[in-house]
Structures are given as C-alpha cells and as structure tokens.
Amino acid sequence: MSNVAVVFWSGTGNTEAMADLVAQGASAKGAKVSIIQASDFGADRLDGYDAVAFGCPAMGDEELEDTEFLPMYDEVEPLLGDRKVVLFGSYDWNDGEWMELWEQRAEAAGVNVVDSLIAKDYPDDEASAECMRVGALLA
Ligand SMILES: Cc1cc2nc3c(=O)[nH]c(=O)nc-3n(C[C@H](O)[C@H](O)[C@H](O)COP(=O)(O)O)c2cc1C
C-alpha cells in the first residue's frame, strides 16, 4: 500500500479544501493518506512516505507562502528523490503564474512532478474532480 502525505498551507481554507479532496482521491485508490499542515512537516518526516502532494496558494506577488510553507519546502525538496509529487493550490486575481514558477523550480531540482493543479478561490465541481484525479495518481 502506498503511503501518501498531503502537506499544505492555507490562509482562508481554499487550499485546505483542495488538500482534503486530493487525500480522498488517493484514499479511494487504496493509499494510506496523512493530511499534514506545512508547519508540522519537514525532512525528518519524509521517510515514512512514498508520495507527497504539496499545496500552497499564490501569496506575495506570485510566490509561495514564505513563513511556514516555503521554509519547509526548501528543506524537503532536495530530499524527495524519485517519489511521485503533485503540486496544487488556490489563487484569485492573477492567472496561475505562481504555479508555473513552482513547477519550473521543482523540475529544475529533479523532482518527479506527476501533475499539478490550480483552483480559482474555493474549488468548484470541476476543480474538485481534478483534485480527486491527481490524488489518485499518488496511490
Ligand atoms: C497576501 C496575499 C497575497 C496574494 N497574492 C496573490 C497572487 O500573487 N496571485 C493571485 O492570483 N492571488 C493572490 N492572492 C489570493 C489568494 O491566492 C487566494 O485568495 C487563495 O484562494 C487563498 O487560498 P487559501 O484560502 O488556501 O489561503 C493573495 C492573497 C493574499 C492574502
């Protein structure tokens, strides 16, 4: 059985809702799933997981949240090895540039990004189905 971590930061709950749906998608395919706040995750917890979904909304100016999420991600990214990784998050007023930058960064670091997804504000039905789909990729 695949052991999946869904690690997220969310200020107003939109990315948290996505995290729950990604977790449901992985669980439905038989994975054991843990949903973990970014502030509770780090290099010391990575060993227990075969695959990781990282969720963070667009913050700053098309940036990752830099108090809790980014320090955690900076620490964990070089250690991901060949684990399957999904990147996801919510945005509002722009067009998802933060996710393009995040994917570029991860791919440059050799991360095995199997998919990514973005949702404008709270995930609607279409985005919710996408969350479930990408969660299933990690199982
Ligand atoms: C401080 C701050 C910075 C933000 N920066 C961006 C941004 O650069 N681009 C964008 O599209 N949305 C931006 N947003 C909007 C959030 O990404 C959006 O509200 C998102 O749904 C929040 O997700 P959450 O509920 O998981 O915190 C920003 C919001 C805040 C509060």
CSV table of N, CA and C and ligand atoms in Angstrom, one decimal:
chain,number,residue,atom,x,y,z
A,1,MET,N,0.8,-1.2,0.0
A,1,MET,CA,0.0,0.0,0.0
A,1,MET,C,0.9,1.2,0.0
A,2,SER,N,0.5,2.2,-0.8
A,2,SER,CA,1.3,3.4,-0.9
A,2,SER,C,0.9,4.3,0.3
A,3,ASN,N,1.9,5.0,0.8
A,3,ASN,CA,1.8,5.9,2.0
A,3,ASN,C,1.9,7.3,1.5
A,4,VAL,N,0.8,8.1,1.5
A,4,VAL,CA,0.8,9.4,0.8
A,4,VAL,C,0.7,10.5,1.9
A,5,ALA,N,1.5,11.5,1.8
A,5,ALA,CA,1.4,12.7,2.6
A,5,ALA,C,0.8,13.8,1.7
A,6,VAL,N,-0.2,14.5,2.3
A,6,VAL,CA,-0.8,15.7,1.6
A,6,VAL,C,-0.4,16.9,2.6
A,7,VAL,N,0.6,17.7,2.2
A,7,VAL,CA,1.2,18.7,3.0
A,7,VAL,C,0.8,20.0,2.5
A,8,PHE,N,0.1,20.9,3.3
A,8,PHE,CA,-0.4,22.1,2.8
A,8,PHE,C,-0.3,23.3,3.7
A,9,TRP,N,-0.4,24.5,3.1
A,9,TRP,CA,-0.6,25.7,3.9
A,9,TRP,C,-1.9,26.4,3.3
A,10,SER,N,-2.7,26.9,4.2
A,10,SER,CA,-3.9,27.6,3.7
A,10,SER,C,-4.3,28.7,4.6
A,11,GLY,N,-4.4,29.9,4.1
A,11,GLY,CA,-4.8,31.0,5.0
A,11,GLY,C,-6.3,31.1,5.2
A,12,THR,N,-7.1,30.9,4.1
A,12,THR,CA,-8.6,31.1,4.3
A,12,THR,C,-9.3,29.8,3.9
A,13,GLY,N,-8.7,28.7,3.8
A,13,GLY,CA,-9.4,27.4,3.6
A,13,GLY,C,-9.5,26.9,2.2
A,14,ASN,N,-9.2,27.7,1.2
A,14,ASN,CA,-9.4,27.2,-0.2
A,14,ASN,C,-8.5,26.0,-0.5
A,15,THR,N,-7.2,26.2,-0.2
A,15,THR,CA,-6.2,25.2,-0.5
A,15,THR,C,-6.4,24.0,0.5
A,16,GLU,N,-6.9,24.3,1.7
A,16,GLU,CA,-7.2,23.2,2.6
A,16,GLU,C,-8.3,22.3,2.0
A,17,ALA,N,-9.3,22.9,1.4
A,17,ALA,CA,-10.4,22.1,0.8
A,17,ALA,C,-9.8,21.3,-0.3
A,18,MET,N,-8.9,21.8,-1.1
A,18,MET,CA,-8.3,21.0,-2.1
A,18,MET,C,-7.5,19.9,-1.5
A,19,ALA,N,-6.8,20.1,-0.4
A,19,ALA,CA,-6.0,19.1,0.2
A,19,ALA,C,-6.9,17.9,0.6
A,20,ASP,N,-8.1,18.2,1.2
A,20,ASP,CA,-9.0,17.2,1.6
A,20,ASP,C,-9.4,16.3,0.4
A,21,LEU,N,-9.6,17.0,-0.8
A,21,LEU,CA,-10.1,16.3,-2.0
A,21,LEU,C,-8.9,15.4,-2.6
A,22,VAL,N,-7.7,16.0,-2.6
A,22,VAL,CA,-6.6,15.2,-3.1
A,22,VAL,C,-6.4,14.0,-2.2
A,23,ALA,N,-6.6,14.1,-0.9
A,23,ALA,CA,-6.5,13.0,0.0
A,23,ALA,C,-7.6,12.0,-0.3
A,24,GLN,N,-8.8,12.4,-0.5
A,24,GLN,CA,-9.9,11.5,-0.8
A,24,GLN,C,-9.6,10.7,-2.1
A,25,GLY,N,-9.0,11.4,-3.1
A,25,GLY,CA,-8.6,10.7,-4.4
A,25,GLY,C,-7.6,9.6,-4.2
A,26,ALA,N,-6.6,9.9,-3.3
A,26,ALA,CA,-5.6,8.9,-3.0
A,26,ALA,C,-6.2,7.7,-2.2
A,27,SER,N,-7.0,8.1,-1.2
A,27,SER,CA,-7.6,7.0,-0.4
A,27,SER,C,-8.5,6.1,-1.2
A,28,ALA,N,-9.3,6.7,-2.1
A,28,ALA,CA,-10.2,5.9,-2.9
A,28,ALA,C,-9.5,4.9,-3.7
A,29,LYS,N,-8.2,5.1,-4.0
A,29,LYS,CA,-7.4,4.1,-4.8
A,29,LYS,C,-6.6,3.2,-3.8
A,30,GLY,N,-6.9,3.3,-2.5
A,30,GLY,CA,-6.3,2.3,-1.6
A,30,GLY,C,-5.1,2.8,-0.9
A,31,ALA,N,-4.7,4.1,-1.1
A,31,ALA,CA,-3.5,4.6,-0.4
A,31,ALA,C,-3.8,4.9,1.1
A,32,LYS,N,-2.8,4.8,1.9
A,32,LYS,CA,-2.9,5.3,3.3
A,32,LYS,C,-2.5,6.8,3.2
A,33,VAL,N,-3.3,7.7,3.7
A,33,VAL,CA,-3.1,9.1,3.5
A,33,VAL,C,-3.0,9.9,4.8
A,34,SER,N,-2.0,10.8,4.9
A,34,SER,CA,-2.0,11.7,6.0
A,34,SER,C,-2.1,13.1,5.5
A,35,ILE,N,-3.0,13.9,6.1
A,35,ILE,CA,-3.1,15.3,5.7
A,35,ILE,C,-2.3,16.1,6.8
A,36,ILE,N,-1.3,16.9,6.4
A,36,ILE,CA,-0.4,17.5,7.4
A,36,ILE,C,-0.2,19.0,7.1
A,37,GLN,N,-0.3,19.8,8.1
A,37,GLN,CA,-0.1,21.2,8.0
A,37,GLN,C,1.4,21.4,7.7
A,38,ALA,N,1.7,22.4,6.8
A,38,ALA,CA,3.1,22.6,6.4
A,38,ALA,C,4.0,22.8,7.7
A,39,SER,N,3.5,23.5,8.7
A,39,SER,CA,4.3,23.8,9.9
A,39,SER,C,4.7,22.5,10.7
A,40,ASP,N,3.9,21.4,10.4
A,40,ASP,CA,4.2,20.2,11.1
A,40,ASP,C,5.0,19.2,10.3
A,41,PHE,N,5.4,19.6,9.1
A,41,PHE,CA,6.2,18.7,8.2
A,41,PHE,C,7.6,19.1,8.0
A,42,GLY,N,8.5,18.2,7.7
A,42,GLY,CA,9.9,18.6,7.5
A,42,GLY,C,10.7,17.3,7.0
A,43,ALA,N,12.0,17.5,6.8
A,43,ALA,CA,12.8,16.4,6.4
A,43,ALA,C,12.7,15.2,7.3
A,44,ASP,N,12.6,15.4,8.5
A,44,ASP,CA,12.5,14.3,9.5
A,44,ASP,C,11.3,13.4,9.3
A,45,ARG,N,10.2,13.9,8.6
A,45,ARG,CA,9.0,13.1,8.5
A,45,ARG,C,8.9,12.5,7.1
A,46,LEU,N,9.8,12.9,6.2
A,46,LEU,CA,9.7,12.4,4.8
A,46,LEU,C,9.8,10.9,4.6
A,47,ASP,N,10.7,10.3,5.4
A,47,ASP,CA,11.0,8.9,5.2
A,47,ASP,C,9.8,8.0,5.2
A,48,GLY,N,8.8,8.4,5.9
A,48,GLY,CA,7.6,7.5,6.1
A,48,GLY,C,6.7,7.5,4.9
A,49,TYR,N,7.0,8.3,3.8
A,49,TYR,CA,6.0,8.5,2.7
A,49,TYR,C,6.6,8.1,1.4
A,50,ASP,N,5.8,7.4,0.5
A,50,ASP,CA,6.2,7.1,-0.8
A,50,ASP,C,5.9,8.2,-1.8
A,51,ALA,N,4.9,9.0,-1.5
A,51,ALA,CA,4.5,10.1,-2.5
A,51,ALA,C,4.0,11.3,-1.6
A,52,VAL,N,4.1,12.5,-2.2
A,52,VAL,CA,3.7,13.7,-1.5
A,52,VAL,C,3.0,14.6,-2.4
A,53,ALA,N,1.8,15.1,-1.9
A,53,ALA,CA,1.2,16.2,-2.6
A,53,ALA,C,1.4,17.5,-1.7
A,54,PHE,N,1.9,18.5,-2.4
A,54,PHE,CA,2.2,19.8,-1.7
A,54,PHE,C,1.2,20.8,-2.2
A,55,GLY,N,0.5,21.5,-1.2
A,55,GLY,CA,-0.5,22.5,-1.5
A,55,GLY,C,-0.1,23.8,-0.9
A,56,CYS,N,-0.1,24.9,-1.7
A,56,CYS,CA,0.1,26.2,-1.2
A,56,CYS,C,-0.5,27.2,-2.2
A,57,PRO,N,-1.3,28.2,-1.7
A,57,PRO,CA,-1.9,29.2,-2.6
A,57,PRO,C,-0.9,30.2,-3.1
A,58,ALA,N,-1.3,31.0,-4.1
A,58,ALA,CA,-0.5,32.1,-4.6
A,58,ALA,C,-0.5,33.1,-3.5
A,59,MET,N,0.7,33.5,-3.0
A,59,MET,CA,0.8,34.5,-2.0
A,59,MET,C,1.8,35.6,-2.5
A,60,GLY,N,2.1,36.6,-1.6
A,60,GLY,CA,3.0,37.6,-2.0
A,60,GLY,C,2.7,38.1,-3.4
A,61,ASP,N,3.7,38.2,-4.3
A,61,ASP,CA,3.5,38.5,-5.7
A,61,ASP,C,3.8,37.3,-6.5
A,62,GLU,N,2.8,36.4,-6.6
A,62,GLU,CA,3.0,35.1,-7.3
A,62,GLU,C,4.1,34.2,-6.7
A,63,GLU,N,4.0,34.2,-5.4
A,63,GLU,CA,5.0,33.4,-4.6
A,63,GLU,C,4.4,32.4,-3.7
A,64,LEU,N,5.2,31.5,-3.2
A,64,LEU,CA,4.7,30.6,-2.1
A,64,LEU,C,4.7,31.3,-0.8
A,65,GLU,N,3.8,30.9,0.1
A,65,GLU,CA,3.8,31.5,1.4
A,65,GLU,C,5.1,31.3,2.1
A,66,ASP,N,5.7,32.4,2.6
A,66,ASP,CA,7.1,32.4,3.0
A,66,ASP,C,7.4,32.2,4.5
A,67,THR,N,6.4,32.1,5.3
A,67,THR,CA,6.7,32.0,6.7
A,67,THR,C,6.8,30.5,7.1
A,68,GLU,N,5.8,29.7,6.7
A,68,GLU,CA,5.7,28.3,7.1
A,68,GLU,C,5.9,27.4,5.9
A,69,PHE,N,5.3,27.7,4.8
A,69,PHE,CA,5.4,26.7,3.7
A,69,PHE,C,6.7,26.7,3.0
A,70,LEU,N,7.2,27.9,2.6
A,70,LEU,CA,8.5,27.9,1.8
A,70,LEU,C,9.7,27.3,2.6
A,71,PRO,N,9.9,27.7,3.9
A,71,PRO,CA,11.0,27.1,4.6
A,71,PRO,C,10.9,25.5,4.7
A,72,MET,N,9.7,25.0,4.9
A,72,MET,CA,9.5,23.6,4.8
A,72,MET,C,9.8,23.0,3.5
A,73,TYR,N,9.3,23.6,2.4
A,73,TYR,CA,9.5,23.1,1.1
A,73,TYR,C,11.0,23.2,0.7
A,74,ASP,N,11.7,24.3,1.0
A,74,ASP,CA,13.1,24.4,0.7
A,74,ASP,C,13.9,23.3,1.4
A,75,GLU,N,13.5,22.8,2.5
A,75,GLU,CA,14.2,21.8,3.2
A,75,GLU,C,13.9,20.4,2.6
A,76,VAL,N,12.7,20.2,2.2
A,76,VAL,CA,12.3,18.9,1.8
A,76,VAL,C,12.6,18.6,0.3
A,77,GLU,N,12.5,19.6,-0.5
A,77,GLU,CA,12.6,19.4,-2.0
A,77,GLU,C,13.9,18.7,-2.4
A,78,PRO,N,15.0,19.0,-1.8
A,78,PRO,CA,16.2,18.2,-2.3
A,78,PRO,C,16.2,16.7,-1.9
A,79,LEU,N,15.3,16.4,-1.0
A,79,LEU,CA,15.3,15.0,-0.4
A,79,LEU,C,14.2,14.1,-1.0
A,80,LEU,N,13.5,14.6,-2.0
A,80,LEU,CA,12.3,13.9,-2.5
A,80,LEU,C,12.7,12.7,-3.3
A,81,GLY,N,13.9,12.7,-3.9
A,81,GLY,CA,14.3,11.5,-4.7
A,81,GLY,C,13.3,11.2,-5.8
A,82,ASP,N,12.9,9.9,-6.0
A,82,ASP,CA,12.0,9.6,-7.1
A,82,ASP,C,10.6,9.5,-6.7
A,83,ARG,N,10.3,10.0,-5.5
A,83,ARG,CA,8.9,9.9,-5.0
A,83,ARG,C,8.0,10.7,-6.0
A,84,LYS,N,6.7,10.2,-6.2
A,84,LYS,CA,5.8,10.9,-7.0
A,84,LYS,C,5.3,12.1,-6.2
A,85,VAL,N,5.2,13.3,-6.9
A,85,VAL,CA,4.9,14.5,-6.3
A,85,VAL,C,3.8,15.2,-7.1
A,86,VAL,N,2.8,15.7,-6.4
A,86,VAL,CA,1.8,16.6,-7.0
A,86,VAL,C,1.8,18.0,-6.3
A,87,LEU,N,1.7,19.0,-7.1
A,87,LEU,CA,1.7,20.4,-6.6
A,87,LEU,C,0.3,21.0,-6.9
A,88,PHE,N,-0.3,21.6,-5.8
A,88,PHE,CA,-1.6,22.2,-6.0
A,88,PHE,C,-1.8,23.4,-5.2
A,89,GLY,N,-2.8,24.2,-5.5
A,89,GLY,CA,-3.1,25.4,-4.7
A,89,GLY,C,-4.1,26.3,-5.3
A,90,SER,N,-4.6,27.2,-4.5
A,90,SER,CA,-5.7,28.1,-4.9
A,90,SER,C,-5.1,29.5,-5.2
A,91,TYR,N,-5.7,30.3,-6.1
A,91,TYR,CA,-5.3,31.6,-6.4
A,91,TYR,C,-6.5,32.5,-6.6
A,92,ASP,N,-6.3,33.8,-6.9
A,92,ASP,CA,-7.5,34.6,-7.1
A,92,ASP,C,-7.4,35.5,-8.3
A,93,TRP,N,-6.5,36.5,-8.1
A,93,TRP,CA,-6.6,37.6,-9.1
A,93,TRP,C,-5.7,37.5,-10.3
A,94,ASN,N,-4.8,36.6,-10.3
A,94,ASN,CA,-3.9,36.5,-11.5
A,94,ASN,C,-4.3,35.3,-12.3
A,95,ASP,N,-3.3,34.7,-13.0
A,95,ASP,CA,-3.7,33.6,-13.8
A,95,ASP,C,-2.9,32.3,-13.6
A,96,GLY,N,-2.3,32.2,-12.4
A,96,GLY,CA,-1.7,31.0,-12.0
A,96,GLY,C,-0.2,31.0,-12.2
A,97,GLU,N,0.4,32.2,-12.4
A,97,GLU,CA,1.9,32.2,-12.6
A,97,GLU,C,2.7,31.6,-11.5
A,98,TRP,N,2.2,31.8,-10.2
A,98,TRP,CA,3.0,31.2,-9.1
A,98,TRP,C,3.1,29.7,-9.3
A,99,MET,N,2.1,29.0,-9.8
A,99,MET,CA,2.3,27.6,-10.0
A,99,MET,C,3.2,27.2,-11.2
A,100,GLU,N,3.2,28.1,-12.2
A,100,GLU,CA,4.2,27.8,-13.3
A,100,GLU,C,5.6,28.0,-12.7
A,101,LEU,N,5.8,29.0,-11.9
A,101,LEU,CA,7.2,29.2,-11.3
A,101,LEU,C,7.6,28.1,-10.4
A,102,TRP,N,6.6,27.6,-9.6
A,102,TRP,CA,6.8,26.5,-8.7
A,102,TRP,C,7.2,25.2,-9.4
A,103,GLU,N,6.4,24.9,-10.5
A,103,GLU,CA,6.7,23.7,-11.3
A,103,GLU,C,8.1,23.8,-11.9
A,104,GLN,N,8.4,25.0,-12.4
A,104,GLN,CA,9.7,25.1,-13.1
A,104,GLN,C,10.8,24.9,-12.0
A,105,ARG,N,10.6,25.4,-10.9
A,105,ARG,CA,11.6,25.3,-9.8
A,105,ARG,C,11.8,23.8,-9.4
A,106,ALA,N,10.7,23.1,-9.3
A,106,ALA,CA,10.7,21.7,-8.9
A,106,ALA,C,11.3,20.8,-9.9
A,107,GLU,N,11.0,21.1,-11.2
A,107,GLU,CA,11.5,20.3,-12.3
A,107,GLU,C,13.0,20.5,-12.4
A,108,ALA,N,13.5,21.8,-12.2
A,108,ALA,CA,14.9,22.1,-12.2
A,108,ALA,C,15.7,21.4,-11.1
A,109,ALA,N,15.0,21.1,-10.0
A,109,ALA,CA,15.6,20.4,-8.9
A,109,ALA,C,15.5,18.9,-9.1
A,110,GLY,N,14.9,18.4,-10.2
A,110,GLY,CA,14.8,17.0,-10.4
A,110,GLY,C,13.6,16.3,-9.7
A,111,VAL,N,12.7,17.1,-9.2
A,111,VAL,CA,11.5,16.5,-8.6
A,111,VAL,C,10.6,15.8,-9.6
A,112,ASN,N,10.1,14.6,-9.2
A,112,ASN,CA,9.2,13.8,-10.1
A,112,ASN,C,7.8,14.3,-10.0
A,113,VAL,N,7.5,15.5,-10.6
A,113,VAL,CA,6.2,16.1,-10.6
A,113,VAL,C,5.3,15.4,-11.6
A,114,VAL,N,4.4,14.6,-11.0
A,114,VAL,CA,3.5,13.8,-11.9
A,114,VAL,C,2.3,14.7,-12.4
A,115,ASP,N,1.9,15.7,-11.7
A,115,ASP,CA,0.9,16.6,-12.2
A,115,ASP,C,0.8,17.8,-11.2
A,116,SER,N,0.1,18.8,-11.7
A,116,SER,CA,-0.2,20.0,-10.8
A,116,SER,C,-1.6,20.5,-11.1
A,117,LEU,N,-2.1,21.2,-10.1
A,117,LEU,CA,-3.4,21.8,-10.4
A,117,LEU,C,-3.7,23.0,-9.6
A,118,ILE,N,-4.4,23.9,-10.2
A,118,ILE,CA,-4.8,25.2,-9.6
A,118,ILE,C,-6.3,25.3,-9.6
A,119,ALA,N,-6.8,26.1,-8.6
A,119,ALA,CA,-8.2,26.3,-8.5
A,119,ALA,C,-8.4,27.8,-8.2
A,120,LYS,N,-9.3,28.5,-8.9
A,120,LYS,CA,-9.5,29.9,-8.5
A,120,LYS,C,-10.5,29.9,-7.3
A,121,ASP,N,-10.0,30.5,-6.2
A,121,ASP,CA,-10.7,30.6,-5.0
A,121,ASP,C,-11.1,29.2,-4.5
A,122,TYR,N,-12.3,29.0,-4.0
A,122,TYR,CA,-12.7,27.7,-3.5
A,122,TYR,C,-12.9,26.7,-4.6
A,123,PRO,N,-12.4,25.5,-4.5
A,123,PRO,CA,-12.6,24.6,-5.7
A,123,PRO,C,-14.0,24.3,-6.1
A,124,ASP,N,-14.4,24.6,-7.3
A,124,ASP,CA,-15.7,24.3,-7.8
A,124,ASP,C,-15.8,22.8,-8.2
A,125,ASP,N,-16.9,22.4,-8.8
A,125,ASP,CA,-17.1,21.0,-9.1
A,125,ASP,C,-15.9,20.4,-10.0
A,126,GLU,N,-15.6,21.2,-11.0
A,126,GLU,CA,-14.6,20.8,-12.0
A,126,GLU,C,-13.2,20.7,-11.3
A,127,ALA,N,-12.9,21.7,-10.5
A,127,ALA,CA,-11.6,21.6,-9.7
A,127,ALA,C,-11.6,20.5,-8.7
A,128,SER,N,-12.7,20.3,-8.1
A,128,SER,CA,-12.8,19.2,-7.1
A,128,SER,C,-12.5,17.9,-7.7
A,129,ALA,N,-13.1,17.7,-8.9
A,129,ALA,CA,-12.9,16.4,-9.6
A,129,ALA,C,-11.4,16.3,-10.0
A,130,GLU,N,-10.8,17.4,-10.4
A,130,GLU,CA,-9.3,17.4,-10.7
A,130,GLU,C,-8.5,17.0,-9.5
A,131,CYS,N,-8.9,17.5,-8.3
A,131,CYS,CA,-8.2,17.2,-7.1
A,131,CYS,C,-8.2,15.7,-6.8
A,132,MET,N,-9.4,15.1,-7.0
A,132,MET,CA,-9.5,13.7,-6.8
A,132,MET,C,-8.7,12.9,-7.8
A,133,ARG,N,-8.7,13.4,-9.0
A,133,ARG,CA,-7.9,12.7,-10.1
A,133,ARG,C,-6.4,12.7,-9.7
A,134,VAL,N,-5.9,13.9,-9.4
A,134,VAL,CA,-4.4,13.9,-9.1
A,134,VAL,C,-4.1,13.2,-7.8
A,135,GLY,N,-5.0,13.2,-6.9
A,135,GLY,CA,-4.7,12.4,-5.7
A,135,GLY,C,-4.6,10.9,-6.0
A,136,ALA,N,-5.4,10.4,-6.9
A,136,ALA,CA,-5.4,9.0,-7.3
A,136,ALA,C,-4.0,8.7,-8.0
A,137,LEU,N,-3.4,9.7,-8.6
A,137,LEU,CA,-2.1,9.4,-9.3
A,137,LEU,C,-1.0,9.0,-8.3
A,138,LEU,N,-1.2,9.4,-7.0
A,138,LEU,CA,-0.2,9.2,-6.0
A,138,LEU,C,-0.4,7.8,-5.3
A,139,ALA,N,-1.5,7.2,-5.5
A,139,ALA,CA,-1.8,5.9,-4.8
A,139,ALA,C,-1.0,4.8,-5.3
B,1,LIG,C1,-1.1,38.3,1.0
B,1,LIG,C2,-1.8,37.7,-0.2
B,1,LIG,C3,-1.2,37.6,-1.4
B,1,LIG,C4,-1.8,37.0,-2.6
B,1,LIG,N1,-1.1,37.0,-3.7
B,1,LIG,C5,-1.7,36.5,-4.8
B,1,LIG,C6,-1.1,36.5,-6.1
B,1,LIG,O1,0.1,36.9,-6.2
B,1,LIG,N2,-1.8,36.0,-7.2
B,1,LIG,C7,-3.0,35.5,-7.1
B,1,LIG,O2,-3.6,35.1,-8.1
B,1,LIG,N3,-3.7,35.5,-5.9
B,1,LIG,C8,-3.1,36.0,-4.8
B,1,LIG,N4,-3.7,36.0,-3.6
B,1,LIG,C9,-5.1,35.4,-3.5
B,1,LIG,C10,-5.0,34.0,-2.8
B,1,LIG,O3,-4.1,33.2,-3.5
B,1,LIG,C11,-6.4,33.4,-2.9
B,1,LIG,O4,-7.3,34.2,-2.1
B,1,LIG,C12,-6.4,31.9,-2.5
B,1,LIG,O5,-7.7,31.4,-2.7
B,1,LIG,C13,-6.1,31.8,-1.0
B,1,LIG,O6,-6.1,30.4,-0.7
B,1,LIG,P1,-6.2,29.9,0.8
B,1,LIG,O7,-7.7,30.0,1.1
B,1,LIG,O8,-5.8,28.5,0.7
B,1,LIG,O9,-5.4,30.7,1.7
B,1,LIG,C14,-3.1,36.5,-2.4
B,1,LIG,C15,-3.8,36.6,-1.2
B,1,LIG,C16,-3.2,37.2,-0.1
B,1,LIG,C17,-3.9,37.2,1.2
